[in-house]
Amino acid sequence: MTREFASVGVVGLGTMGAGIVEVFARNGIDVVAVEVTEAALERGRATLTGSTDRAVAKGKLAAADRDALLARVNWQVGLEALHSVDLVIEAVPEHLDLKQRIFAELDRVCKPETILATNTSSLSVTEISVATTRPNQVIGIHFFNPAPVMKLVEIVRTVVTSAEVVADVEGLCARLGKVDVTINDRAGFIANALLFGYLNHAVSMVEARYASREDIDAAMKLGCGLPMGPLALMDLIGLDTAYEILDTMYRRGGRDRRHAPVPLIKQMVTAGLLGRKSGRGFYTYERPGSPAVVPDEQTPVSAESTLDAGARGIAKVGVVGSGTMATGIIEVFAKAGYEVVSVTRGAEKSAKLFEAVKTSLNKGVVRGKLSEADRDAALGRITWSATLEHLADVDLVVEAVIEELSVKKALFASLDEICKPGVVLATTTSSLPVIDIAMATQRPADVVGLHFFNPAPVMPLVEIVQTIRTSAETTATVKAVCGELGKTGVVCGDRSGFIVNALLFPYLNDAVKMLEASYSTADDIDHAMKLGCGYPMGPFELLDVVGLDVSLAIQRELYLELREPGFAPAPLLEHLVTAGYLGRKAGRGFRDHTRR
């Protein structure tokens, strides 16, 4: 039997502290809410009142329940008010010396059996615990923001935290309706250790002017299904908070350069650009604390003005290839009203491709997303061919053949001879250098990357990859085409992984390293990222879907080009691929899929 907590104390009533108060009070537990001044106490009370009033307005909380919830909270100034509580959770700013002073005072004030907990997201729970005479009763209880909504709680035990305290806190989390993961005291724990390396990497892209803030955020939302883009999330967290977390993880976590704060973060903090709370960070907001983004000097011009940038008119499109991606791209263009010339290596492949496109369009009719007339019109716009010479009069060629550089270069050299001047030549490569393909032609200014995501008819994102030789006119042309297709085109430079893979796969690799170090289980890591960060899939679920061999190949490409030590593929990933454990397609990857 785990102990019952009749009353708890919460120290620090900022956004997180007030949210934790609400979590306990919602679940029938009396709370002593403590701040250092009356003014801070009133701000905390206003935060809780505002949150519960919004819940009532949305129909998620009855007015009577709100009143009962608020009646359970005892608002007090000073730690002396915590003398009789069963558990105290500290939620003050992330400064070790401040937390140590508070815990030393709590040790003096609280009864001997009281559990002392910290909500720190990055500091050492062990270093906080040694400020007390009861380190075996000190534990980390890391809630996620907003605490009333987010399901995950990381329970962080030190080497001396008693097993009874861990069990008691696990039981409490279950009572609160939270999903807990219990882990050891390590920099960043699970979620932040994986999240902040990714956020830091995204900031480095902005700092290098590799892509715009809007395009980076759109790429990760549309390409990976994330609830927020990394730069908008940095603004929500607060750049000062993010800097402190990264700096702490860098110093405590073996000085991994992935966690060394990008200089731009420190510069923005120094300039007072802290994110939403200051009214300006990577984006500009209506006012401090507002979530409403307003235009500023970095806001991109409207889509209509792309025509003024010299975009060429595109009426007829050639698609070379016969695989899944080619099938989807042909369908996308034909449905959007373009004349399409499909070129494969033979009549048999063209026939199979025709059937695949027809089957996909028929599914759209069955699902009510496409009329029979529109299906027939789309099929009528497609010409099937087995010879490249039929591309002589198209305005745009999209290549979707095998991911081998020699094959693509030979194809582009042929297209260079066949196609008329001014044609845009696009490659759908997801990993190869676009410039290498472009230089196989005598017209590198007309060559660009158009990285569609699979399945192309469904996924809304296209990465537009411009080389150092791609003309502004070519980029404007394909940007306009993406708009006509109903896709969001994000522009980036010709660098391994482009935006999505360059941010996604190092994060996945970090998760494998965490598992390899036996820090946590695959299930708990997946839970942490889904419940703590709102990701649609955990890293190991995603790796098994993508394929461990594909993931390893992408990670190797990133490492070879960028030579960042933190990007070196995790040995465990290499070993699993060598053993033939490739994910769902092989029946086994990080999990056994034959039993499901």
Coordinates of C-alpha atoms in Angstrom, one line a residue:
M1 CA 0.0 0.0 0.0
T2 CA 1.3 3.4 -0.9
R3 CA 0.7 6.3 1.5
E4 CA -2.2 8.7 1.1
F5 CA -1.4 12.4 0.7
A6 CA -4.0 14.5 2.5
S7 CA -2.3 17.8 1.8
V8 CA 0.5 19.1 -0.4
G9 CA 2.4 22.3 -0.6
V10 CA 3.5 24.1 -3.8
V11 CA 6.3 26.6 -3.7
G12 CA 6.4 29.1 -6.5
L13 CA 3.2 30.1 -8.3
G14 CA 4.3 31.1 -11.8
T15 CA 2.6 29.4 -14.7
M16 CA 3.9 26.0 -13.8
G17 CA 3.4 26.2 -10.1
A18 CA -0.2 27.5 -10.4
G19 CA -0.9 24.7 -12.9
I20 CA 0.4 22.1 -10.4
V21 CA -1.8 23.6 -7.7
E22 CA -4.8 23.2 -10.0
V23 CA -3.9 19.5 -10.7
F24 CA -3.9 18.6 -7.0
A25 CA -7.0 20.7 -6.1
R26 CA -8.9 19.2 -9.1
N27 CA -8.3 15.8 -7.6
G28 CA -9.6 16.5 -4.1
I29 CA -6.3 17.2 -2.4
D30 CA -5.9 20.2 -0.1
V31 CA -3.1 22.5 -1.3
V32 CA -1.0 25.1 0.6
A33 CA 0.2 27.5 -2.2
V34 CA 3.2 29.6 -1.1
E35 CA 5.0 32.6 -2.6
V36 CA 7.5 35.1 -1.3
T37 CA 5.4 38.2 -1.4
E38 CA 1.7 39.2 -1.4
A39 CA 2.0 40.5 -4.9
A40 CA 3.5 37.2 -6.3
L41 CA 0.8 35.4 -4.3
E42 CA -2.0 37.4 -6.0
R43 CA -0.5 36.8 -9.4
G44 CA -0.6 33.1 -8.7
R45 CA -4.2 33.3 -7.5
A46 CA -5.1 35.2 -10.7
T47 CA -3.5 32.6 -12.9
L48 CA -5.4 29.8 -11.2
T49 CA -8.7 31.7 -11.3
G50 CA -8.2 32.5 -15.0
S51 CA -7.5 28.9 -15.8
T52 CA -10.5 27.5 -14.0
D53 CA -12.8 30.2 -15.3
R54 CA -11.7 29.3 -18.9
A55 CA -12.4 25.7 -18.1
V56 CA -15.9 26.6 -16.9
A57 CA -16.5 28.7 -20.0
K58 CA -15.5 25.8 -22.3
G59 CA -17.8 23.4 -20.5
K60 CA -14.9 21.3 -19.1
L61 CA -15.6 22.2 -15.5
A62 CA -18.8 22.8 -13.6
A63 CA -19.0 26.1 -11.8
A64 CA -19.7 24.2 -8.5
D65 CA -16.6 22.1 -9.1
R66 CA -14.5 25.2 -9.8
D67 CA -15.7 26.8 -6.5
A68 CA -14.9 23.6 -4.6
L69 CA -11.4 23.4 -6.3
L70 CA -10.6 27.0 -5.3
A71 CA -11.8 26.3 -1.7
R72 CA -9.2 23.6 -1.4
V73 CA -6.3 26.1 -1.9
N74 CA -4.8 27.9 1.1
W75 CA -2.8 30.9 -0.1
Q76 CA 0.1 31.8 2.1
V77 CA 3.3 33.9 2.1
G78 CA 6.4 32.2 3.5
L79 CA 7.6 28.6 3.8
E80 CA 6.5 28.3 7.5
A81 CA 2.9 27.6 6.2
L82 CA 4.1 24.2 5.0
H83 CA 4.8 22.7 8.5
S84 CA 2.1 20.1 8.3
V85 CA 1.8 19.0 4.6
D86 CA 2.7 15.5 3.4
L87 CA 4.5 16.5 0.3
V88 CA 6.0 19.8 -1.0
I89 CA 6.7 20.5 -4.7
E90 CA 9.0 23.3 -5.5
A91 CA 8.4 25.2 -8.8
V92 CA 10.7 28.2 -8.7
P93 CA 13.1 29.4 -11.4
E94 CA 15.8 27.1 -12.6
H95 CA 18.7 28.3 -10.4
L96 CA 20.5 25.7 -8.3
D97 CA 21.5 28.0 -5.5
L98 CA 17.9 29.3 -5.1
K99 CA 16.5 25.7 -5.0
Q100 CA 19.1 24.6 -2.5
R101 CA 18.2 27.5 -0.2
I102 CA 14.5 26.6 -0.4
F103 CA 15.1 22.9 0.3
A104 CA 17.4 23.7 3.2
E105 CA 14.5 25.8 4.7
L106 CA 11.9 23.1 3.8
D107 CA 14.0 20.6 5.6
R108 CA 13.8 22.7 8.7
V109 CA 10.1 23.6 8.5
C110 CA 8.5 20.4 7.3
K111 CA 7.7 17.4 9.5
P112 CA 10.2 14.5 9.3
E113 CA 8.1 12.2 7.1
T114 CA 7.3 14.9 4.5
I115 CA 8.5 14.1 1.0
L116 CA 10.4 17.0 -0.7
A117 CA 10.0 17.2 -4.5
T118 CA 11.4 19.5 -7.2
N119 CA 9.8 20.2 -10.5
T120 CA 13.2 21.0 -12.1
S121 CA 13.4 20.2 -15.8
S122 CA 17.2 20.2 -16.1
L123 CA 19.0 20.6 -12.8
S124 CA 20.5 17.8 -10.7
V125 CA 18.0 16.5 -8.2
T126 CA 20.9 15.0 -6.3
E127 CA 22.6 18.4 -5.9
I128 CA 19.3 19.8 -4.7
S129 CA 18.8 16.9 -2.2
V130 CA 22.1 17.3 -0.5
A131 CA 21.0 20.7 0.8
T132 CA 18.7 18.7 3.2
T133 CA 19.3 16.2 6.0
R134 CA 16.9 13.8 4.3
P135 CA 18.2 13.3 0.8
N136 CA 16.5 9.8 0.8
Q137 CA 13.1 11.7 0.9
V138 CA 13.9 14.1 -2.0
I139 CA 12.7 13.3 -5.5
G140 CA 12.0 15.0 -8.8
I141 CA 8.4 15.3 -10.0
H142 CA 8.6 16.9 -13.4
F143 CA 5.2 18.1 -14.7
F144 CA 4.9 19.4 -18.2
N145 CA 3.3 22.7 -19.2
P146 CA 0.3 23.2 -19.0
A147 CA 0.2 20.9 -16.0
P148 CA -3.6 20.4 -15.9
V149 CA -3.6 19.2 -19.5
M150 CA -0.3 17.3 -20.1
K151 CA -0.6 13.7 -19.1
L152 CA 3.1 13.0 -18.5
V153 CA 5.1 13.2 -15.3
E154 CA 8.8 12.3 -15.1
I155 CA 9.6 10.9 -11.6
V156 CA 13.3 11.4 -11.0
R157 CA 15.0 9.3 -8.4
T158 CA 18.5 9.9 -7.1
V159 CA 20.9 7.1 -6.0
V160 CA 19.7 7.6 -2.4
T161 CA 15.9 8.2 -2.9
S162 CA 14.2 5.5 -1.0
A163 CA 12.1 2.9 -2.9
E164 CA 9.1 3.7 -0.6
V165 CA 9.2 7.4 -1.7
V166 CA 9.3 6.4 -5.4
A167 CA 6.4 4.0 -4.9
D168 CA 4.4 6.7 -3.0
V169 CA 4.9 9.3 -5.7
E170 CA 4.0 6.8 -8.5
G171 CA 0.8 6.0 -6.6
L172 CA 0.1 9.7 -6.3
C173 CA 0.6 10.3 -10.0
A174 CA -1.9 7.5 -10.8
R175 CA -4.4 9.2 -8.4
L176 CA -3.9 12.4 -10.4
G177 CA -4.7 10.6 -13.7
K178 CA -1.1 11.1 -14.9
V179 CA 1.1 8.7 -16.8
D180 CA 4.5 8.5 -15.0
V181 CA 7.9 7.4 -16.2
T182 CA 10.4 6.7 -13.4
I183 CA 14.0 7.5 -14.3
N184 CA 17.4 8.2 -12.8
D185 CA 18.8 11.7 -12.2
R186 CA 20.4 12.7 -15.5
A187 CA 20.7 16.0 -17.3
G188 CA 17.4 16.7 -19.1
F189 CA 15.8 13.5 -18.0
I190 CA 14.0 11.9 -21.1
A191 CA 11.8 14.6 -22.8
N192 CA 14.1 17.6 -22.5
A193 CA 17.2 15.7 -23.3
L194 CA 15.6 14.7 -26.6
L195 CA 13.6 17.9 -27.2
F196 CA 16.2 20.5 -26.6
G197 CA 18.9 19.1 -28.9
Y198 CA 16.3 19.3 -31.7
L199 CA 15.3 22.9 -30.7
N200 CA 18.9 24.0 -30.6
H201 CA 19.5 22.5 -34.0
A202 CA 16.5 24.4 -35.4
V203 CA 17.9 27.7 -34.0
S204 CA 21.2 27.0 -35.7
M205 CA 19.4 26.8 -39.0
V206 CA 18.0 30.3 -38.4
E207 CA 21.3 31.6 -37.3
A208 CA 23.0 30.3 -40.5
R209 CA 20.1 31.7 -42.6
Y210 CA 19.6 28.2 -44.0
A211 CA 15.8 28.6 -44.0
S212 CA 13.3 31.1 -42.6
R213 CA 11.6 30.7 -39.3
E214 CA 8.2 30.2 -41.0
D215 CA 9.6 27.5 -43.3
I216 CA 11.3 25.6 -40.5
D217 CA 8.2 25.6 -38.4
A218 CA 5.9 24.6 -41.3
A219 CA 8.3 21.8 -42.3
M220 CA 8.2 20.1 -38.9
K221 CA 4.4 20.6 -38.4
L222 CA 3.4 19.4 -41.9
G223 CA 6.2 16.9 -42.5
C224 CA 6.2 15.3 -39.0
G225 CA 2.8 16.1 -37.6
L226 CA 4.2 18.0 -34.6
P227 CA 1.8 20.3 -32.7
M228 CA 4.2 23.2 -33.0
G229 CA 7.2 24.2 -35.0
P230 CA 10.5 24.4 -33.0
L231 CA 10.9 28.1 -33.1
A232 CA 7.3 28.8 -32.0
L233 CA 7.9 26.3 -29.2
M234 CA 11.1 28.1 -28.2
D235 CA 9.0 31.3 -27.9
L236 CA 6.4 29.5 -25.8
I237 CA 9.0 28.0 -23.5
G238 CA 10.9 31.3 -23.2
L239 CA 14.4 31.8 -24.7
D240 CA 15.9 32.5 -21.3
T241 CA 14.5 29.3 -19.9
A242 CA 15.6 27.4 -23.0
Y243 CA 19.1 28.8 -22.6
E244 CA 19.4 27.8 -19.0
I245 CA 18.2 24.3 -19.8
L246 CA 20.6 23.8 -22.7
D247 CA 23.5 25.3 -20.7
T248 CA 22.8 23.0 -17.8
M249 CA 22.5 19.9 -20.0
Y250 CA 25.7 20.8 -21.8
R251 CA 27.6 21.2 -18.5
R252 CA 26.0 18.1 -16.8
G253 CA 25.6 15.9 -19.8
G254 CA 29.2 15.3 -20.9
R255 CA 29.5 18.5 -22.9
D256 CA 27.7 17.2 -25.9
R257 CA 27.8 19.9 -28.6
R258 CA 24.2 19.2 -29.5
H259 CA 23.3 20.9 -26.2
A260 CA 25.8 23.8 -26.4
P261 CA 23.4 26.8 -26.7
V262 CA 23.6 28.3 -30.2
P263 CA 25.1 31.9 -29.8
L264 CA 21.9 33.4 -31.3
I265 CA 19.9 32.3 -28.2
K266 CA 22.2 34.1 -25.8
Q267 CA 22.2 37.2 -28.0
M268 CA 18.4 37.3 -28.1
V269 CA 18.1 36.8 -24.3
T270 CA 20.6 39.7 -23.8
A271 CA 18.5 41.8 -26.1
G272 CA 15.3 41.0 -24.1
L273 CA 13.8 39.0 -26.9
L274 CA 12.5 36.2 -24.6
G275 CA 9.5 34.9 -26.7
R276 CA 5.8 35.3 -25.9
K277 CA 6.3 36.6 -22.4
S278 CA 8.3 39.6 -23.6
G279 CA 6.1 40.1 -26.8
R280 CA 9.0 39.2 -29.1
G281 CA 11.3 36.3 -29.7
F282 CA 11.7 34.5 -33.0
Y283 CA 8.2 35.9 -33.8
T284 CA 6.6 39.2 -32.8
Y285 CA 3.4 39.0 -30.7
E286 CA 0.4 41.3 -30.2
R287 CA 1.6 42.1 -26.7
P288 CA 3.7 40.5 -23.9
G289 CA 2.0 37.2 -23.0
S290 CA -0.2 37.0 -26.0
P291 CA -0.2 34.0 -28.3
A292 CA -1.2 36.1 -31.3
V293 CA 1.6 36.5 -33.9
V294 CA 1.7 39.9 -35.7
P295 CA 3.7 40.7 -38.9
D296 CA 7.2 42.2 -38.5
E297 CA 10.1 43.0 -40.8
Q298 CA 10.9 39.2 -41.2
T299 CA 7.3 38.2 -42.2
P300 CA 7.4 36.8 -45.8
V301 CA 5.6 38.6 -48.6
S302 CA 2.2 37.3 -49.7
A303 CA 2.0 34.3 -52.0
E304 CA 0.5 36.5 -54.8
S305 CA 3.8 38.4 -55.1
T306 CA 5.7 35.3 -56.2
L307 CA 4.5 36.0 -59.7
D308 CA 6.4 39.3 -59.5
A309 CA 9.6 37.4 -58.7
G310 CA 9.8 36.1 -62.3
A311 CA 7.9 32.8 -61.9
R312 CA 7.6 31.1 -65.2
G313 CA 4.2 29.8 -66.4
I314 CA 3.9 26.0 -66.1
A315 CA 1.2 24.1 -68.1
K316 CA 2.8 20.8 -69.0
V317 CA 4.8 18.6 -66.6
G318 CA 6.9 15.5 -67.2
V319 CA 7.4 12.9 -64.5
V320 CA 10.2 10.3 -64.8
G321 CA 10.0 7.2 -62.7
S322 CA 7.6 4.3 -62.0
G323 CA 7.8 3.8 -58.2
T324 CA 5.4 4.8 -55.4
M325 CA 6.6 8.4 -55.3
A326 CA 6.3 8.8 -59.1
T327 CA 2.7 7.4 -58.9
G328 CA 1.7 9.9 -56.2
I329 CA 3.4 12.9 -58.0
I330 CA 1.6 12.1 -61.3
E331 CA -1.7 12.0 -59.5
V332 CA -1.1 15.3 -57.7
F333 CA -0.3 17.2 -60.9
A334 CA -3.1 15.6 -62.9
K335 CA -5.7 16.4 -60.2
A336 CA -4.4 20.0 -60.1
G337 CA -5.2 20.5 -63.8
Y338 CA -1.7 20.1 -65.3
E339 CA -1.0 18.1 -68.5
V340 CA 1.3 15.3 -67.4
V341 CA 3.7 13.2 -69.5
S342 CA 4.7 10.1 -67.6
V343 CA 7.9 8.4 -68.7
T344 CA 9.0 5.0 -67.6
R345 CA 11.5 2.4 -68.8
G346 CA 9.0 0.4 -70.8
A347 CA 5.4 -0.2 -71.8
E348 CA 4.9 -2.8 -69.1
K349 CA 5.9 -0.4 -66.3
S350 CA 3.7 2.3 -67.8
A351 CA 0.7 -0.1 -67.7
K352 CA 1.4 -0.9 -64.1
L353 CA 1.8 2.8 -63.3
F354 CA -1.5 3.6 -65.1
E355 CA -3.3 1.0 -62.9
A356 CA -1.7 2.3 -59.8
V357 CA -2.8 5.9 -60.5
K358 CA -6.3 4.8 -61.5
T359 CA -6.7 2.7 -58.3
S360 CA -5.6 5.6 -56.2
L361 CA -8.1 8.0 -57.9
N362 CA -10.9 5.4 -57.6
K363 CA -10.2 5.3 -53.8
G364 CA -10.8 9.1 -53.8
V365 CA -14.1 8.6 -55.5
V366 CA -15.2 5.9 -53.1
R367 CA -14.3 8.1 -50.1
G368 CA -16.2 11.0 -51.6
K369 CA -13.1 13.2 -52.0
L370 CA -13.3 13.1 -55.8
S371 CA -16.1 13.0 -58.4
E372 CA -16.1 10.5 -61.2
A373 CA -15.9 13.3 -63.7
D374 CA -12.8 14.8 -62.0
R375 CA -11.2 11.3 -61.9
D376 CA -11.8 10.8 -65.6
A377 CA -10.6 14.3 -66.3
A378 CA -7.4 13.7 -64.3
L379 CA -6.7 10.4 -66.1
G380 CA -7.4 12.2 -69.4
R381 CA -4.6 14.7 -68.7
I382 CA -1.9 12.0 -68.5
T383 CA 0.1 10.8 -71.4
W384 CA 2.0 7.5 -70.9
S385 CA 5.4 7.1 -72.5
A386 CA 8.5 5.0 -72.5
T387 CA 10.8 7.5 -74.1
L388 CA 12.4 10.7 -72.8
E389 CA 12.1 12.4 -76.1
H390 CA 8.4 12.9 -75.3
L391 CA 9.5 15.5 -72.7
A392 CA 10.8 17.9 -75.4
D393 CA 7.9 20.4 -75.0
V394 CA 7.2 20.2 -71.3
D395 CA 7.7 23.2 -68.9
L396 CA 8.7 21.3 -65.8
V397 CA 10.3 17.8 -65.4
V398 CA 10.1 16.0 -62.0
E399 CA 12.5 13.1 -61.6
A400 CA 11.5 10.4 -59.2
V401 CA 13.9 7.5 -60.0
I402 CA 16.1 5.3 -57.7
E403 CA 18.2 7.1 -55.1
E404 CA 21.6 6.5 -56.9
L405 CA 23.6 9.6 -57.8
S406 CA 25.0 8.0 -61.0
V407 CA 21.5 7.2 -62.3
K408 CA 20.2 10.6 -61.6
K409 CA 23.2 12.4 -63.1
A410 CA 22.9 10.3 -66.3
L411 CA 19.1 11.1 -66.5
F412 CA 19.7 14.9 -66.0
A413 CA 22.4 14.9 -68.7
S414 CA 19.9 13.3 -71.1
L415 CA 17.1 15.8 -70.1
D416 CA 19.6 18.6 -70.7
E417 CA 19.9 17.5 -74.3
I418 CA 16.2 16.8 -74.9
C419 CA 14.3 19.6 -73.1
K420 CA 13.7 23.1 -74.5
P421 CA 15.4 26.1 -72.9
G422 CA 13.9 27.5 -69.8
V423 CA 12.5 24.2 -68.5
V424 CA 12.7 23.7 -64.8
L425 CA 14.4 20.4 -64.0
A426 CA 13.5 19.1 -60.5
T427 CA 14.8 16.1 -58.5
T428 CA 12.8 14.5 -55.7
T429 CA 15.9 13.2 -54.0
S430 CA 15.6 13.1 -50.2
S431 CA 19.3 12.6 -49.4
L432 CA 21.6 13.3 -52.4
P433 CA 23.3 16.6 -53.1
V434 CA 21.2 18.5 -55.6
I435 CA 24.2 20.4 -56.9
D436 CA 25.9 17.2 -58.0
I437 CA 22.8 16.4 -60.1
A438 CA 22.6 20.0 -61.4
M439 CA 26.2 20.1 -62.6
A440 CA 25.4 17.1 -64.9
T441 CA 23.6 19.6 -67.0
Q442 CA 24.6 22.8 -68.9
R443 CA 21.8 24.7 -67.1
P444 CA 22.3 24.4 -63.3
A445 CA 20.4 27.6 -62.8
D446 CA 17.2 25.7 -63.9
V447 CA 17.8 22.7 -61.5
V448 CA 16.1 22.5 -58.1
G449 CA 15.1 20.0 -55.5
L450 CA 11.4 19.2 -55.0
H451 CA 11.2 16.8 -52.1
F452 CA 7.7 15.5 -51.9
F453 CA 6.7 13.5 -48.8
N454 CA 5.1 10.0 -49.0
P455 CA 2.2 9.6 -49.8
A456 CA 2.5 12.6 -52.1
P457 CA -1.3 13.0 -52.7
V458 CA -1.8 13.2 -48.9
M459 CA 1.2 14.9 -47.4
P460 CA 0.9 18.8 -47.6
L461 CA 4.7 19.5 -47.5
V462 CA 7.2 20.0 -50.3
E463 CA 10.8 21.0 -49.5
I464 CA 12.2 23.3 -52.2
V465 CA 15.9 22.8 -52.3
Q466 CA 17.9 25.5 -54.0
T467 CA 21.6 25.1 -54.8
I468 CA 24.1 27.9 -55.0
R469 CA 23.5 27.8 -58.8
T470 CA 19.6 27.8 -58.7
S471 CA 18.2 31.0 -60.0
A472 CA 15.7 33.1 -58.1
E473 CA 13.3 32.7 -61.0
T474 CA 13.5 28.9 -60.8
T475 CA 12.8 29.0 -57.0
A476 CA 9.8 31.3 -57.5
T477 CA 8.5 29.1 -60.3
V478 CA 8.4 25.9 -58.2
K479 CA 7.1 27.8 -55.2
A480 CA 4.2 29.0 -57.3
V481 CA 3.6 25.5 -58.6
C482 CA 3.5 24.1 -55.0
G483 CA 0.8 26.6 -54.3
E484 CA -1.2 25.5 -57.4
L485 CA -0.9 21.9 -56.1
G486 CA -2.3 22.9 -52.7
K487 CA 1.0 22.2 -51.1
T488 CA 3.1 24.2 -48.7
G489 CA 6.5 24.7 -50.3
V490 CA 9.4 25.5 -47.8
V491 CA 12.6 26.8 -49.2
C492 CA 16.0 25.6 -47.9
G493 CA 19.6 25.2 -49.0
D494 CA 21.2 22.2 -50.5
R495 CA 22.4 20.4 -47.4
S496 CA 22.1 16.8 -46.2
G497 CA 18.7 16.1 -44.8
F498 CA 17.2 19.5 -45.9
I499 CA 15.0 20.7 -43.1
V500 CA 12.9 17.7 -41.9
N501 CA 15.3 14.9 -42.0
A502 CA 18.2 17.1 -40.7
L503 CA 16.1 17.9 -37.6
L504 CA 14.2 14.6 -37.2
F505 CA 16.9 11.9 -37.5
P506 CA 19.4 13.3 -35.0
Y507 CA 16.6 13.4 -32.5
L508 CA 15.8 9.7 -33.3
N509 CA 19.4 8.9 -33.0
D510 CA 19.6 10.5 -29.6
A511 CA 16.7 8.4 -28.5
V512 CA 18.5 5.2 -29.6
K513 CA 21.6 6.4 -27.6
M514 CA 19.4 6.9 -24.6
L515 CA 18.1 3.3 -24.9
E516 CA 21.6 2.0 -25.5
A517 CA 22.8 3.6 -22.3
S518 CA 20.0 1.7 -20.4
Y519 CA 18.7 5.0 -19.1
S520 CA 15.1 4.2 -19.9
T521 CA 13.0 1.7 -21.9
A522 CA 11.7 2.1 -25.4
D523 CA 8.1 2.2 -24.1
D524 CA 8.9 5.0 -21.5
I525 CA 10.8 7.1 -24.0
D526 CA 7.9 6.8 -26.5
H527 CA 5.4 7.7 -23.7
A528 CA 7.6 10.7 -22.7
M529 CA 7.7 12.2 -26.2
K530 CA 4.0 11.5 -27.0
L531 CA 2.5 12.6 -23.7
G532 CA 5.1 15.2 -22.7
C533 CA 5.7 16.9 -26.1
G534 CA 2.5 16.0 -28.0
Y535 CA 4.4 14.1 -30.7
P536 CA 2.1 11.8 -32.8
M537 CA 4.5 8.9 -32.5
G538 CA 7.3 8.0 -30.1
P539 CA 10.8 7.8 -31.6
F540 CA 11.0 4.0 -31.5
E541 CA 7.5 3.6 -33.1
L542 CA 8.6 6.0 -35.8
L543 CA 11.9 4.2 -36.4
D544 CA 10.2 0.9 -36.8
V545 CA 7.7 2.5 -39.3
V546 CA 10.4 4.3 -41.3
G547 CA 12.8 1.3 -41.3
L548 CA 15.9 1.0 -39.3
D549 CA 18.0 0.6 -42.5
V550 CA 16.6 3.8 -44.0
S551 CA 17.1 5.7 -40.8
L552 CA 20.7 4.5 -40.5
A553 CA 21.4 5.5 -44.1
I554 CA 20.1 9.0 -43.5
Q555 CA 22.0 9.4 -40.3
R556 CA 25.2 8.3 -41.9
E557 CA 24.7 10.9 -44.7
L558 CA 24.1 13.6 -42.1
Y559 CA 27.2 12.6 -40.2
L560 CA 29.4 12.4 -43.3
E561 CA 28.4 15.8 -44.5
L562 CA 28.2 17.8 -41.2
R563 CA 30.9 15.9 -39.3
E564 CA 29.1 16.7 -36.0
P565 CA 30.2 14.1 -33.4
G566 CA 26.7 14.0 -31.9
F567 CA 25.4 12.9 -35.3
A568 CA 27.4 9.7 -35.4
P569 CA 24.9 6.8 -35.8
A570 CA 24.2 5.0 -32.5
P571 CA 26.0 1.6 -32.5
L572 CA 22.8 -0.1 -31.4
L573 CA 21.1 1.1 -34.6
E574 CA 23.9 -0.3 -36.7
H575 CA 23.8 -3.6 -34.8
L576 CA 20.0 -4.0 -35.3
V577 CA 20.3 -3.3 -39.0
T578 CA 23.2 -5.8 -39.3
A579 CA 21.0 -8.4 -37.5
G580 CA 18.2 -7.9 -40.0
Y581 CA 15.9 -6.2 -37.5
L582 CA 14.7 -3.4 -39.8
G583 CA 11.4 -2.6 -38.3
R584 CA 7.8 -3.4 -39.3
K585 CA 8.7 -4.5 -42.8
A586 CA 11.0 -7.2 -41.3
G587 CA 8.6 -8.1 -38.5
R588 CA 11.1 -6.9 -35.9
G589 CA 12.9 -3.7 -35.1
F590 CA 12.9 -2.1 -31.7
R591 CA 9.8 -4.1 -31.1
D592 CA 8.6 -7.6 -32.2
H593 CA 5.8 -7.0 -34.7
T594 CA 5.1 -10.7 -35.4
R595 CA 3.0 -11.0 -32.2
R596 CA 0.7 -8.1 -32.9

